[in-house]
Amino acid sequence: MATKIYQCIQKIGEELIANKEFLTDLDAAIGDADHGINMARGFTEVLQQISQEEEDISVVLKKTGMVLLSKVGGASGPLYGTAYMKAAGAVAGKKEITLENAKEMMEAVIGGIKMRGKAEKGEKTMLDALEPAFEALKDGIEAGESVEDCLMHMCDAAREGVEYTKTIRATKGRASYLGDRSIGHQDPGATSSLITLEAIRTFYLENLK
Amino acid sequence: MKKMINKPDDVVEEMLEGIVAAHPEYVKRIDGYDVLVRAGGSQGKVALVSGGGSGHEPAHGGYVGKGMLDAAVAGAMFTSPTPDQVYEAIKACNGGKGVLLVIKNYTGDVMNFEMAAEMAEDEGIEVAKVIVNDDVAVENSTWTTGRRGIAGTIFVHKIAGACAESGGELNEVKTVAEKVIANVRTMGMAIAPCTVPAAGKPSFELGEDEVEIGMGIHGEPGTHREKIRTVAETTDTLLEKIFAEDLYHEGDEVAVIINGLGGTPLQELYLANLRVSEVLEEKGIQVAKTWVGNFMTSIDMAGYSVTLLKLDDELKKYLSAPADTPAFVQV
């Protein structure tokens, strides 16, 4: 049974819900002040609808994506919805997730977000956290690092990516209307992506290590 | 916050029910969805589906009816509707001749409508889309997500709707909608911000003697703030930005919308229109028809926008065709 992926998504949901005000405040500065509210609404529904009785990891991930799509709205709904559905596709039929699988999932997630959002790294979006995180994970695997170290470096890179978003101007999404006035603020979407990756790492350290 | 509501979270739901209660001869709701469709259905024609976040009433439910939209999807307040909702709207009004999605250019709207289009295409429904981006306050460059769609969207509904009603094929309806988009420009201003019920506080702050020029219909920042001036002077500023597009010239014929943002007295809109008509006359631009009223609002924001659409014979024909909807009637 896909108990672990269920618990992992539960952890992600709890962390995002705990950061509802923080994410919303970040969004108030450069967007429309609802990112935390929307993510919390989406994951509250996810936690009610997904089941740990499922056989397959990918079914749980796909269901998560579908619920986010139909409950989050705005731009985050399609982006996170697509992310989870792409992650599901990358582990179809799998009973566990290896480091190599995790890399494939992230690659699929990033591809999906780029396609859906028509965005690239450096535009002050989720990708500014996710792409460096993916590169760090890939490098860690190639260097033969332990799972623990790979996840640590992945989260470090995502955190640096979030810091980087403070220095650049938004060219995608609502924040782009601000032009140069968006500089100095960290991107809420990159931040929720970092929170997601950190929740995955925490879940690994607390339950799987 | 002081509003005539019951509960902030129930506003969209109760508003949709209220619209259906008021206009059962025009619209009905798809059970379980925040979608309004024509009461009599949409058979044998290309269907037009639009929508977006709520808070812009009468957009878009008010434009569902003969000669305009076939379905309108209502999102949460200022939040794009989700793909499943848009997908239901597409399915409900698809009459076999295809469906045109009229999308205002916001990142969320575009993504959600595109996902819905993909879902519908997977089911074998032919779907086309146009993206309205008439707000000249936004610099249209690779450095932004593009110009926002605002009051000019009403002209897209009207003209593409008339083309579809007269039997136009999907590619024809899409082409005429794109022609409207290429020829329509809008610029607005606010003297007071709006308040989203669930947020409970104004979306931005303006000083007692301050106005925001070029703000968006969700309170997005505009081009600049300035001290309040007369409506004639302010209207000149809005028109200058529109004329800077180099689209409207002496001898042209235009249609005009003076759009209230929800909290503006009609008398002030007419004052704005007086100046618009004077300027157009000075420039030798003929006005074919003018609409003054609340067409694309921003909840209770006070302010207005000016929309100009350059006409040719085709656009004029469809603009003057009949329409019968809750918020737009033309005999």
Coordinates of C-alpha atoms in Angstrom, one line a residue:
Chain A
M1 CA 0.0 0.0 0.0
A2 CA 1.1 3.5 -0.7
T3 CA 1.1 4.6 2.9
K4 CA 4.4 6.4 2.7
I5 CA 3.6 8.6 -0.2
Y6 CA 0.3 9.4 1.6
Q7 CA 2.1 10.4 4.7
C8 CA 4.6 12.4 2.7
I9 CA 1.9 14.4 1.0
Q10 CA 0.3 14.8 4.4
K11 CA 3.5 16.3 5.7
I12 CA 3.7 18.7 2.7
G13 CA 0.1 19.7 3.2
E14 CA 0.7 20.4 6.9
E15 CA 3.7 22.5 6.2
L16 CA 2.0 24.5 3.5
I17 CA -1.1 25.0 5.7
A18 CA 1.2 26.1 8.6
N19 CA 2.8 28.7 6.3
K20 CA -0.6 30.0 5.0
E21 CA -0.1 33.5 6.5
F22 CA 3.5 33.7 5.5
L23 CA 2.9 32.8 1.9
T24 CA -0.1 35.1 1.7
D25 CA 1.9 38.0 3.1
L26 CA 4.7 37.4 0.5
D27 CA 2.0 37.4 -2.2
A28 CA 0.5 40.6 -0.8
A29 CA 3.7 42.4 -1.5
I30 CA 3.9 41.6 -5.2
G31 CA 0.7 39.7 -6.2
D32 CA -2.9 39.5 -5.1
A33 CA -2.5 38.2 -1.5
D34 CA -4.0 34.8 -1.8
H35 CA -1.2 32.3 -2.4
G36 CA -1.2 30.9 1.1
I37 CA -5.0 30.9 1.3
N38 CA -5.3 29.0 -2.1
M39 CA -2.6 26.4 -1.3
A40 CA -4.1 25.8 2.2
R41 CA -7.6 25.4 0.7
G42 CA -6.2 23.0 -1.9
F43 CA -4.2 20.8 0.5
T44 CA -7.0 20.7 3.1
E45 CA -9.1 19.1 0.4
V46 CA -6.3 16.9 -0.8
L47 CA -5.9 15.5 2.7
Q48 CA -9.6 14.7 2.8
Q49 CA -9.7 13.0 -0.6
I50 CA -6.6 10.9 -1.0
S51 CA -6.4 7.5 0.7
Q52 CA -3.5 5.5 2.0
E53 CA -5.4 2.4 0.9
E54 CA -4.3 2.9 -2.7
E55 CA -2.0 0.3 -4.2
D56 CA 0.0 2.6 -6.3
I57 CA 2.2 5.6 -5.6
S58 CA 1.3 7.2 -8.9
V59 CA -2.5 7.0 -8.1
V60 CA -2.0 9.0 -4.9
L61 CA 0.1 11.6 -6.7
K62 CA -2.3 11.9 -9.6
K63 CA -5.3 12.3 -7.3
T64 CA -3.4 15.0 -5.4
G65 CA -2.8 16.8 -8.7
M66 CA -6.5 16.5 -9.7
V67 CA -7.7 17.9 -6.4
L68 CA -5.2 20.8 -6.5
L69 CA -6.4 21.6 -10.1
S70 CA -10.0 21.8 -9.1
K71 CA -9.6 23.5 -5.7
V72 CA -6.7 25.9 -5.8
G73 CA -7.6 28.1 -8.8
G74 CA -5.5 31.1 -10.0
A75 CA -2.1 30.3 -11.5
S76 CA -1.0 28.0 -8.7
G77 CA -3.7 25.5 -9.3
P78 CA -2.7 24.5 -12.8
L79 CA 1.0 24.7 -11.9
Y80 CA 0.9 22.5 -8.8
G81 CA -1.8 20.3 -10.3
T82 CA 0.4 19.7 -13.4
A83 CA 3.5 19.2 -11.1
Y84 CA 1.8 16.4 -9.2
M85 CA 0.3 14.8 -12.3
K86 CA 3.7 14.8 -14.0
A87 CA 5.3 13.3 -10.9
A88 CA 2.7 10.6 -11.0
G89 CA 3.5 9.8 -14.6
A90 CA 7.2 9.4 -13.8
V91 CA 6.6 6.7 -11.2
A92 CA 3.7 4.9 -12.8
G93 CA 3.5 1.3 -11.5
K94 CA 6.3 1.9 -8.9
K95 CA 6.0 0.6 -5.3
E96 CA 8.8 2.7 -4.0
I97 CA 10.8 5.8 -4.9
T98 CA 14.5 5.5 -5.3
L99 CA 16.9 8.5 -5.7
E100 CA 17.0 7.9 -9.4
N101 CA 13.1 7.9 -9.5
A102 CA 13.1 11.1 -7.5
K103 CA 15.3 12.7 -10.1
E104 CA 13.0 11.5 -12.9
M105 CA 10.0 12.9 -11.0
M106 CA 11.6 16.3 -10.6
E107 CA 12.6 16.4 -14.2
A108 CA 9.0 15.6 -15.2
V109 CA 7.7 18.2 -12.7
I110 CA 9.9 21.0 -14.0
G111 CA 9.1 20.1 -17.6
G112 CA 5.4 20.2 -16.8
I113 CA 5.6 23.6 -15.1
K114 CA 7.7 25.1 -17.9
M115 CA 5.1 23.9 -20.5
R116 CA 2.1 25.0 -18.5
G117 CA 3.5 28.3 -17.3
K118 CA 5.5 29.1 -20.5
A119 CA 8.3 30.1 -18.1
E120 CA 12.1 29.7 -17.7
K121 CA 14.4 30.0 -14.8
G122 CA 15.2 33.6 -13.9
E123 CA 11.7 34.9 -14.2
K124 CA 11.0 35.0 -10.5
T125 CA 8.8 31.8 -10.3
M126 CA 8.7 28.4 -8.8
L127 CA 11.3 27.3 -11.3
D128 CA 13.9 29.4 -9.5
A129 CA 13.7 27.1 -6.6
L130 CA 13.0 23.8 -8.4
E131 CA 15.6 23.9 -11.2
P132 CA 18.6 24.5 -8.9
A133 CA 17.2 21.8 -6.5
F134 CA 17.0 19.4 -9.4
E135 CA 20.6 20.2 -10.5
A136 CA 21.8 19.6 -6.9
L137 CA 20.0 16.3 -6.7
K138 CA 21.4 15.2 -10.0
D139 CA 24.9 16.2 -9.0
G140 CA 24.5 14.4 -5.6
I141 CA 23.4 11.2 -7.3
E142 CA 26.3 11.4 -9.7
A143 CA 28.8 11.9 -6.9
G144 CA 27.4 8.9 -5.1
E145 CA 26.1 10.9 -2.1
S146 CA 23.7 9.3 0.5
V147 CA 20.0 10.0 0.3
E148 CA 20.3 12.2 3.3
D149 CA 23.1 14.3 1.7
C150 CA 21.3 14.5 -1.7
L151 CA 18.1 15.8 0.0
M152 CA 20.1 18.3 2.1
H153 CA 21.9 19.7 -1.0
M154 CA 18.6 19.7 -2.9
C155 CA 17.0 21.9 -0.2
D156 CA 20.0 24.1 0.2
A157 CA 19.9 24.8 -3.6
A158 CA 16.2 25.5 -3.5
R159 CA 16.7 27.9 -0.5
E160 CA 19.5 29.8 -2.5
G161 CA 17.1 29.9 -5.4
V162 CA 14.4 31.6 -3.2
E163 CA 17.0 34.1 -2.1
Y164 CA 17.9 34.7 -5.7
T165 CA 14.3 35.6 -6.5
K166 CA 14.7 38.6 -4.2
T167 CA 17.3 40.1 -6.6
I168 CA 15.4 39.7 -9.8
R169 CA 12.5 41.3 -11.5
A170 CA 9.3 39.3 -12.2
T171 CA 8.5 38.8 -15.9
K172 CA 5.8 36.2 -15.4
G173 CA 2.5 36.3 -13.6
R174 CA 0.8 39.1 -11.7
A175 CA 4.1 40.3 -10.1
S176 CA 5.4 41.3 -13.6
Y177 CA 3.0 44.3 -13.7
L178 CA 5.2 45.8 -11.0
G179 CA 8.3 45.7 -13.2
D180 CA 11.4 46.9 -11.2
R181 CA 9.2 47.3 -8.1
S182 CA 9.1 43.5 -7.7
I183 CA 12.9 43.5 -7.0
G184 CA 13.6 43.1 -3.3
H185 CA 10.7 40.7 -2.7
Q186 CA 11.0 36.9 -2.6
D187 CA 8.7 35.0 -4.9
P188 CA 5.8 33.3 -3.1
G189 CA 5.6 30.4 -5.6
A190 CA 9.4 29.7 -5.3
T191 CA 8.8 29.8 -1.5
S192 CA 6.0 27.2 -1.5
S193 CA 8.2 25.0 -3.7
L194 CA 11.0 25.2 -1.1
I195 CA 8.5 24.4 1.7
T196 CA 7.4 21.4 -0.3
L197 CA 11.0 20.1 -0.8
E198 CA 11.8 20.7 2.8
A199 CA 8.8 18.8 3.9
I200 CA 9.9 15.9 1.7
R201 CA 13.3 16.0 3.3
T202 CA 11.9 16.2 6.8
F203 CA 9.6 13.3 6.1
Y204 CA 12.5 11.2 4.9
L205 CA 14.6 12.0 8.0
E206 CA 11.8 11.4 10.4
N207 CA 10.4 8.2 8.9
L208 CA 12.5 6.5 6.3
K209 CA 16.1 7.1 7.3
Chain B
M1 CA -15.5 46.7 5.8
K2 CA -19.1 47.6 5.3
K3 CA -20.9 45.5 2.7
M4 CA -24.4 44.3 2.0
I5 CA -23.6 40.6 2.1
N6 CA -24.5 37.6 4.2
K7 CA -21.2 35.7 4.6
P8 CA -18.0 36.6 2.8
D9 CA -17.5 33.0 1.6
D10 CA -21.0 32.8 0.2
V11 CA -21.0 35.8 -2.0
V12 CA -20.2 34.0 -5.3
E13 CA -22.7 31.2 -4.7
E14 CA -25.5 33.5 -3.6
M15 CA -24.8 36.0 -6.5
L16 CA -25.1 33.2 -9.1
E17 CA -28.4 32.0 -7.5
G18 CA -29.6 35.6 -7.4
I19 CA -28.8 36.1 -11.1
V20 CA -30.8 32.9 -12.0
A21 CA -33.6 34.0 -9.8
A22 CA -33.7 37.4 -11.6
H23 CA -33.3 36.2 -15.1
P24 CA -34.7 32.7 -15.6
E25 CA -35.7 33.6 -19.1
Y26 CA -32.1 34.2 -20.0
V27 CA -29.9 31.9 -17.9
K28 CA -29.8 28.7 -15.9
R29 CA -27.0 27.2 -13.8
I30 CA -25.3 23.9 -14.5
D31 CA -26.1 21.9 -11.3
G32 CA -23.1 21.6 -9.0
Y33 CA -21.0 24.1 -11.0
D34 CA -20.5 27.9 -11.0
V35 CA -21.5 28.0 -14.7
L36 CA -24.3 30.0 -16.2
V37 CA -25.6 28.9 -19.7
R38 CA -28.4 30.1 -21.9
A39 CA -31.8 29.1 -20.5
G40 CA -32.8 27.8 -23.9
G41 CA -29.5 26.0 -24.6
S42 CA -27.2 26.7 -27.6
Q43 CA -28.0 24.5 -30.6
G44 CA -26.5 24.5 -34.1
K45 CA -24.0 27.3 -33.6
V46 CA -20.5 27.9 -32.6
A47 CA -20.6 28.4 -28.8
L48 CA -18.8 31.2 -27.0
V49 CA -17.5 30.5 -23.4
S50 CA -16.0 33.2 -21.2
G51 CA -15.4 33.7 -17.6
G52 CA -12.9 34.6 -14.9
G53 CA -12.7 35.6 -11.3
S54 CA -15.9 37.0 -9.8
G55 CA -16.1 40.6 -8.8
H56 CA -16.5 42.1 -12.4
E57 CA -20.3 41.9 -12.7
P58 CA -22.1 42.0 -14.9
A59 CA -19.1 40.3 -16.5
H60 CA -19.5 37.6 -17.5
G61 CA -22.8 36.0 -16.5
G62 CA -24.7 39.1 -17.6
Y63 CA -23.6 38.6 -21.2
V64 CA -25.0 35.1 -21.5
G65 CA -27.8 35.2 -24.1
K66 CA -28.7 35.6 -27.7
G67 CA -26.0 37.4 -29.7
M68 CA -23.3 37.1 -27.1
L69 CA -22.1 34.3 -24.8
D70 CA -23.3 30.8 -24.5
A71 CA -21.7 30.1 -21.1
A72 CA -20.0 32.1 -18.4
V73 CA -17.8 30.5 -15.7
A74 CA -17.5 32.3 -12.4
G75 CA -14.3 31.8 -10.3
A76 CA -13.9 32.7 -6.7
M77 CA -13.5 36.4 -6.1
F78 CA -10.8 37.7 -8.4
T79 CA -9.5 34.1 -8.8
S80 CA -9.6 32.3 -12.1
P81 CA -12.1 29.4 -12.4
T82 CA -10.6 26.0 -12.3
P83 CA -10.3 23.7 -15.4
D84 CA -13.1 21.3 -14.4
Q85 CA -15.5 24.2 -14.2
V86 CA -14.5 25.6 -17.6
Y87 CA -14.6 22.1 -19.0
E88 CA -18.2 21.6 -17.8
A89 CA -19.1 24.9 -19.5
I90 CA -17.6 23.8 -22.8
K91 CA -19.4 20.4 -22.7
A92 CA -22.7 22.0 -21.8
C93 CA -22.9 24.4 -24.7
N94 CA -21.0 22.5 -27.4
G95 CA -23.5 22.1 -30.2
G96 CA -21.1 20.2 -32.5
K97 CA -19.8 23.3 -34.3
G98 CA -17.0 24.0 -31.9
V99 CA -16.4 26.3 -28.9
L100 CA -14.5 29.6 -28.8
L101 CA -13.0 30.5 -25.4
V102 CA -12.8 34.2 -24.8
I103 CA -10.0 34.6 -22.2
K104 CA -8.8 37.8 -20.5
N105 CA -5.0 37.9 -20.4
Y106 CA -4.1 36.9 -16.8
T107 CA -1.7 34.1 -16.1
G108 CA -4.2 32.1 -14.1
D109 CA -7.1 32.5 -16.5
V110 CA -5.0 31.5 -19.5
M111 CA -3.6 28.3 -17.8
N112 CA -7.0 27.2 -16.4
F113 CA -8.8 27.8 -19.7
E114 CA -6.0 26.1 -21.7
M115 CA -6.2 23.0 -19.5
A116 CA -10.0 22.9 -19.9
A117 CA -9.5 23.2 -23.7
E118 CA -7.1 20.2 -23.6
M119 CA -9.6 18.2 -21.6
A120 CA -12.4 19.0 -24.1
E121 CA -10.2 18.3 -27.1
D122 CA -9.4 14.9 -25.6
E123 CA -13.2 14.3 -25.7
G124 CA -13.3 15.2 -29.4
I125 CA -14.7 18.7 -28.9
E126 CA -13.2 21.3 -31.2
V127 CA -12.0 24.3 -29.1
A128 CA -10.4 27.5 -30.2
K129 CA -9.3 30.4 -28.0
V130 CA -8.6 34.1 -28.1
I131 CA -6.9 36.1 -25.4
V132 CA -8.0 39.7 -24.8
N133 CA -5.3 42.2 -23.9
D134 CA -6.7 45.7 -24.3
D135 CA -5.2 47.4 -21.2
V136 CA -2.7 49.9 -22.5
A137 CA -1.5 50.7 -19.0
V138 CA 0.7 47.7 -19.2
E139 CA 3.8 47.8 -21.3
N140 CA 3.5 45.1 -23.8
S141 CA 6.9 43.6 -23.9
T142 CA 8.8 40.4 -23.1
W143 CA 9.3 42.0 -19.6
T144 CA 5.7 41.5 -18.6
T145 CA 3.2 38.8 -18.8
G146 CA 1.5 41.0 -21.3
R147 CA -1.4 43.4 -21.3
R148 CA -4.4 42.6 -19.1
G149 CA -7.8 42.0 -20.5
I150 CA -10.4 44.5 -19.3
A151 CA -13.5 46.3 -20.6
G152 CA -12.6 45.8 -24.2
T153 CA -13.6 42.2 -23.7
I154 CA -17.3 43.3 -23.9
F155 CA -16.7 44.2 -27.6
V156 CA -15.2 40.7 -28.2
H157 CA -18.3 39.1 -26.6
K158 CA -20.6 41.3 -28.7
I159 CA -19.0 41.0 -32.1
A160 CA -17.8 37.4 -32.0
G161 CA -21.2 36.5 -30.4
A162 CA -23.0 38.1 -33.4
C163 CA -20.8 36.3 -35.8
A164 CA -21.6 33.0 -34.1
E165 CA -25.3 33.8 -33.9
S166 CA -25.4 34.5 -37.7
G167 CA -24.0 31.0 -38.4
G168 CA -20.2 31.8 -38.6
E169 CA -17.9 28.8 -38.5
L170 CA -15.4 28.4 -35.6
N171 CA -12.5 29.8 -37.6
E172 CA -14.6 32.8 -38.7
V173 CA -15.7 33.6 -35.2
K174 CA -12.2 33.3 -34.0
T175 CA -10.9 35.5 -36.7
V176 CA -13.4 38.3 -36.1
A177 CA -12.7 38.0 -32.3
E178 CA -9.0 38.5 -33.1
K179 CA -9.8 41.5 -35.3
V180 CA -11.6 43.1 -32.3
I181 CA -8.7 42.4 -30.1
A182 CA -6.3 44.0 -32.6
N183 CA -8.4 47.1 -32.7
V184 CA -9.6 47.7 -29.1
R185 CA -7.7 49.6 -26.4
T186 CA -8.7 50.6 -22.9
M187 CA -7.2 52.8 -20.2
G188 CA -8.6 53.3 -16.7
M189 CA -8.1 55.1 -13.5
A190 CA -9.3 54.7 -9.8
I191 CA -10.2 57.3 -7.2
A192 CA -10.9 54.6 -4.5
P193 CA -9.8 51.0 -4.1
C194 CA -12.0 47.9 -4.0
T195 CA -12.5 45.5 -1.0
V196 CA -12.6 41.8 -1.6
P197 CA -15.2 40.5 1.0
A198 CA -13.0 37.7 2.3
A199 CA -10.0 40.0 2.7
G200 CA -12.0 42.6 4.5
K201 CA -9.7 45.5 3.7
P202 CA -9.1 47.6 0.6
S203 CA -6.7 46.1 -2.0
F204 CA -4.6 49.2 -2.0
E205 CA -4.4 52.6 -0.2
L206 CA -5.0 55.9 -1.9
G207 CA -4.5 59.3 -0.2
E208 CA -7.5 61.6 0.2
D209 CA -6.4 63.7 -2.8
E210 CA -4.7 60.9 -4.8
V211 CA -5.8 58.8 -7.8
E212 CA -4.1 55.8 -9.5
I213 CA -3.9 56.0 -13.3
G214 CA -3.9 52.7 -15.2
M215 CA -4.6 50.3 -12.3
G216 CA -6.0 46.9 -13.2
I217 CA -9.5 45.6 -12.4
H218 CA -8.1 43.6 -9.5
G219 CA -6.3 46.6 -8.1
E220 CA -3.1 45.8 -9.8
P221 CA -0.7 48.8 -9.8
G222 CA -1.1 51.3 -12.7
T223 CA 1.3 53.6 -14.4
H224 CA 1.5 56.2 -11.7
R225 CA -0.3 58.0 -8.9
E226 CA -1.1 61.7 -9.1
K227 CA -3.1 64.4 -7.3
I228 CA -6.8 64.4 -8.3
R229 CA -7.6 66.7 -11.2
T230 CA -10.8 67.4 -13.1
V231 CA -12.6 64.6 -15.0
A232 CA -11.8 66.4 -18.3
E233 CA -8.1 66.6 -17.5
T234 CA -8.0 63.0 -16.3
T235 CA -9.9 61.8 -19.3
D236 CA -7.3 63.6 -21.5
T237 CA -4.6 61.6 -19.8
L238 CA -6.3 58.3 -20.4
L239 CA -6.9 59.2 -24.0
E240 CA -3.3 60.3 -24.6
K241 CA -2.2 56.8 -23.5
I242 CA -4.7 55.2 -25.9
F243 CA -3.7 57.5 -28.8
A244 CA 0.0 56.8 -28.2
E245 CA -0.8 53.4 -29.7
D246 CA -1.0 55.1 -33.1
L247 CA -4.1 53.0 -33.9
Y248 CA -6.8 55.7 -34.2
H249 CA -6.5 58.4 -36.8
E250 CA -8.5 61.2 -38.4
G251 CA -11.3 59.8 -40.5
D252 CA -11.6 56.6 -38.5
E253 CA -14.8 55.4 -37.0
V254 CA -14.9 54.0 -33.4
A255 CA -17.2 52.6 -30.8
V256 CA -16.8 53.8 -27.2
I257 CA -17.3 52.3 -23.8
I258 CA -17.1 54.5 -20.8
N259 CA -17.0 51.8 -18.1
G260 CA -17.7 52.4 -14.4
L261 CA -15.7 50.2 -12.0
G262 CA -18.6 49.6 -9.6
G263 CA -18.5 52.6 -7.3
T264 CA -18.7 55.5 -9.7
P265 CA -21.9 57.5 -10.1
L266 CA -23.4 57.4 -13.6
Q267 CA -23.3 61.2 -13.8
E268 CA -19.5 61.1 -13.5
L269 CA -19.3 58.6 -16.3
Y270 CA -21.3 60.9 -18.5
L271 CA -18.9 63.8 -17.7
A272 CA -16.1 61.6 -18.8
N273 CA -17.9 60.7 -21.9
L274 CA -18.5 64.4 -22.7
R275 CA -14.7 64.9 -22.8
V276 CA -14.1 61.8 -24.8
S277 CA -16.6 62.9 -27.4
E278 CA -15.1 66.4 -27.6
V279 CA -11.6 65.0 -28.1
L280 CA -12.7 62.5 -30.7
E281 CA -14.4 65.3 -32.6
E282 CA -11.3 67.5 -32.4
K283 CA -9.3 64.6 -33.9
G284 CA -11.8 64.0 -36.7
I285 CA -12.7 60.6 -35.4
Q286 CA -16.3 59.6 -35.8
V287 CA -18.2 57.9 -33.0
A288 CA -20.5 55.1 -34.3
K289 CA -21.9 54.2 -30.9
T290 CA -21.2 54.8 -27.3
W291 CA -22.0 52.8 -24.2
V292 CA -21.9 54.3 -20.7
G293 CA -22.3 52.2 -17.6
N294 CA -21.0 49.4 -15.5
F295 CA -19.8 46.7 -17.9
M296 CA -16.6 45.3 -16.3
T297 CA -16.4 46.3 -12.7
S298 CA -14.0 45.8 -9.9
I299 CA -16.4 45.2 -7.0
D300 CA -16.8 48.6 -5.3
M301 CA -13.8 50.4 -6.9
A302 CA -14.5 54.0 -7.8
G303 CA -13.1 55.1 -11.1
Y304 CA -13.7 54.4 -14.8
S305 CA -12.0 53.3 -18.0
V306 CA -12.3 54.5 -21.6
T307 CA -12.4 51.9 -24.4
L308 CA -12.1 52.6 -28.1
L309 CA -12.7 50.1 -30.8
K310 CA -11.7 51.0 -34.4
L311 CA -14.4 49.8 -36.7
D312 CA -14.6 48.5 -40.3
D313 CA -17.7 47.4 -42.2
E314 CA -17.5 43.9 -40.8
L315 CA -17.1 44.9 -37.2
K316 CA -19.8 47.5 -37.6
K317 CA -22.2 45.0 -38.9
Y318 CA -21.7 42.6 -36.0
L319 CA -21.7 45.4 -33.5
S320 CA -25.1 46.6 -34.6
A321 CA -26.6 43.1 -34.7
P322 CA -29.2 42.4 -32.1
A323 CA -28.2 41.1 -28.7
D324 CA -30.5 40.0 -25.8
T325 CA -28.8 39.3 -22.5
P326 CA -29.4 40.3 -18.9
A327 CA -26.8 43.1 -19.1
F328 CA -26.7 44.0 -22.8
V329 CA -29.8 44.4 -24.9
Q330 CA -29.7 45.8 -28.4
V331 CA -32.7 45.6 -30.7

